[in-house]
C-alpha positions as a Markdown table, in Angstrom:
| # | Residue | x | y | z |
|---|---|---|---|---|
| 1 | Met | -23.8 | -10.8 | -3.5 |
| 2 | Thr | -20.4 | -12.0 | -4.8 |
| 3 | Val | -17.0 | -10.5 | -4.5 |
| 4 | Ser | -14.3 | -11.2 | -7.2 |
| 5 | Ser | -10.8 | -12.1 | -6.0 |
| 6 | Asp | -9.7 | -8.8 | -7.7 |
| 7 | Glu | -12.2 | -6.8 | -5.7 |
| 8 | Ala | -11.2 | -8.6 | -2.5 |
| 9 | Arg | -7.5 | -7.7 | -3.3 |
| 10 | Arg | -8.5 | -4.0 | -3.9 |
| 11 | Leu | -10.4 | -3.9 | -0.5 |
| 12 | Ala | -7.4 | -5.2 | 1.3 |
| 13 | Leu | -4.9 | -2.9 | -0.4 |
| 14 | Ala | -7.1 | 0.1 | 0.2 |
| 15 | Leu | -6.3 | 0.0 | 3.9 |
| 16 | Pro | -3.5 | 2.3 | 5.0 |
| 17 | Glu | 0.0 | 1.0 | 4.2 |
| 18 | Ala | -1.3 | -2.4 | 3.2 |
| 19 | Val | 1.0 | -4.3 | 0.8 |
| 20 | Glu | 0.7 | -7.6 | -1.0 |
| 21 | Gln | 3.4 | -10.2 | -0.6 |
| 22 | Asp | 3.6 | -13.9 | -1.5 |
| 23 | His | 3.1 | -16.3 | 1.4 |
| 24 | His | 3.8 | -19.9 | 0.6 |
| 25 | Gly | 2.4 | -19.4 | -3.0 |
| 26 | Arg | -0.6 | -17.4 | -1.9 |
| 27 | Pro | -1.2 | -13.7 | -1.9 |
| 28 | Ser | -1.0 | -12.2 | 1.6 |
| 29 | Phe | -1.9 | -8.7 | 2.7 |
| 30 | Arg | 0.3 | -7.1 | 5.4 |
| 31 | Val | 0.7 | -4.0 | 7.4 |
| 32 | Gly | 3.8 | -3.3 | 9.4 |
| 33 | Gly | 5.2 | -6.7 | 8.2 |
| 34 | Lys | 2.2 | -8.6 | 9.8 |
| 35 | Ile | -0.3 | -10.6 | 7.8 |
| 36 | Phe | -3.9 | -9.5 | 8.2 |
| 37 | Ala | -5.4 | -11.5 | 5.4 |
| 38 | Thr | -4.6 | -14.1 | 2.7 |
| 39 | Leu | -6.3 | -14.9 | -0.5 |
| 40 | Trp | -6.5 | -18.6 | 0.1 |
| 41 | Asp | -7.8 | -19.4 | -3.4 |
| 42 | Glu | -9.9 | -17.7 | -6.0 |
| 43 | Arg | -13.1 | -18.0 | -3.9 |
| 44 | Asp | -11.9 | -17.7 | -0.3 |
| 45 | Met | -10.2 | -15.1 | 1.7 |
| 46 | Asn | -8.8 | -15.5 | 5.3 |
| 47 | Ala | -9.1 | -12.6 | 7.7 |
| 48 | Met | -6.7 | -12.9 | 10.5 |
| 49 | Leu | -8.9 | -11.6 | 13.3 |
| 50 | Asp | -8.4 | -12.3 | 17.0 |
| 51 | Glu | -10.3 | -15.2 | 18.5 |
| 52 | Asp | -13.2 | -13.1 | 19.6 |
| 53 | Gly | -13.4 | -11.5 | 16.2 |
| 54 | Ile | -13.3 | -14.8 | 14.4 |
| 55 | Arg | -16.2 | -16.2 | 16.6 |
| 56 | Thr | -18.2 | -13.0 | 16.1 |
| 57 | Ala | -17.7 | -13.2 | 12.3 |
| 58 | Val | -18.8 | -16.8 | 12.2 |
| 59 | His | -21.8 | -16.1 | 14.5 |
| 60 | Glu | -23.0 | -13.0 | 12.6 |
| 61 | His | -22.3 | -14.3 | 9.1 |
| 62 | Pro | -22.6 | -18.1 | 9.3 |
| 63 | Glu | -23.5 | -18.3 | 5.6 |
| 64 | Thr | -20.2 | -16.7 | 4.6 |
| 65 | Cys | -17.7 | -17.2 | 7.4 |
| 66 | Glu | -16.1 | -20.3 | 9.0 |
| 67 | Glu | -13.4 | -20.9 | 11.5 |
| 68 | Val | -9.9 | -21.7 | 10.4 |
| 69 | Trp | -7.8 | -23.7 | 12.8 |
| 70 | Trp | -4.0 | -24.2 | 12.5 |
| 71 | Gly | -3.3 | -27.0 | 14.8 |
| 72 | Lys | -4.9 | -26.1 | 18.1 |
| 73 | Arg | -5.0 | -22.4 | 17.4 |
| 74 | Leu | -8.1 | -20.6 | 16.1 |
| 75 | Ala | -6.3 | -18.5 | 13.5 |
| 76 | Ala | -8.6 | -16.8 | 11.0 |
| 77 | Ala | -12.1 | -16.5 | 9.6 |
| 78 | Arg | -12.4 | -17.9 | 6.1 |
| 79 | Val | -14.7 | -15.8 | 4.0 |
| 80 | Asp | -16.6 | -17.3 | 1.0 |
| 81 | Leu | -16.3 | -14.7 | -1.7 |
| 82 | Asp | -19.2 | -16.2 | -3.6 |
| 83 | Arg | -21.6 | -15.4 | -0.8 |
| 84 | Val | -20.2 | -12.3 | 1.0 |
| 85 | Asp | -21.3 | -8.8 | 0.6 |
| 86 | Ala | -18.5 | -6.4 | -0.2 |
| 87 | Gly | -19.3 | -4.2 | 2.8 |
| 88 | Val | -19.1 | -7.2 | 5.2 |
| 89 | Leu | -15.7 | -8.2 | 3.7 |
| 90 | Ala | -14.4 | -4.7 | 3.9 |
| 91 | Ala | -15.4 | -4.5 | 7.6 |
| 92 | Leu | -13.8 | -7.8 | 8.4 |
| 93 | Leu | -10.6 | -6.8 | 6.6 |
| 94 | Ala | -10.6 | -3.5 | 8.4 |
| 95 | Asp | -10.9 | -5.3 | 11.8 |
| 96 | Ala | -8.1 | -7.7 | 10.8 |
| 97 | Trp | -5.9 | -4.8 | 9.7 |
| 98 | Glu | -6.6 | -2.9 | 12.9 |
| 99 | Gly | -5.4 | -5.9 | 14.9 |
| 100 | Lys | -2.0 | -6.0 | 13.1 |
| 101 | Ala | -1.4 | -2.3 | 12.3 |
| 102 | Pro | 1.3 | -0.4 | 14.2 |
| 103 | Asn | 0.1 | 2.0 | 16.8 |
| 104 | Arg | 1.1 | 5.0 | 14.8 |
| 105 | Leu | -1.5 | 4.1 | 12.2 |
| 106 | Leu | -4.3 | 3.7 | 14.7 |
| 107 | His | -4.5 | 7.3 | 15.9 |
């Protein structure tokens, strides 16, 4: 149950109109100009879910997900690529993508 950083990248880029761009020296994955995920390092990916989504991910997958706080804002779920199942990561990325995608892609 491990996902390589290349596989994580493929899962993110498989979403409609997803593109990869540099974000402060790290790969970010965007739709409509908005970041829905970052490859934090070779073994961790951040999924930019809403607060409820982050809490749900951490509750349902405590062995693979943890909260990421930026200042006082709950900003993302950090996913441990060494422990996550590819299906779980794909679902988290899809949820994060859906939260950022323009309306025209959601219908």
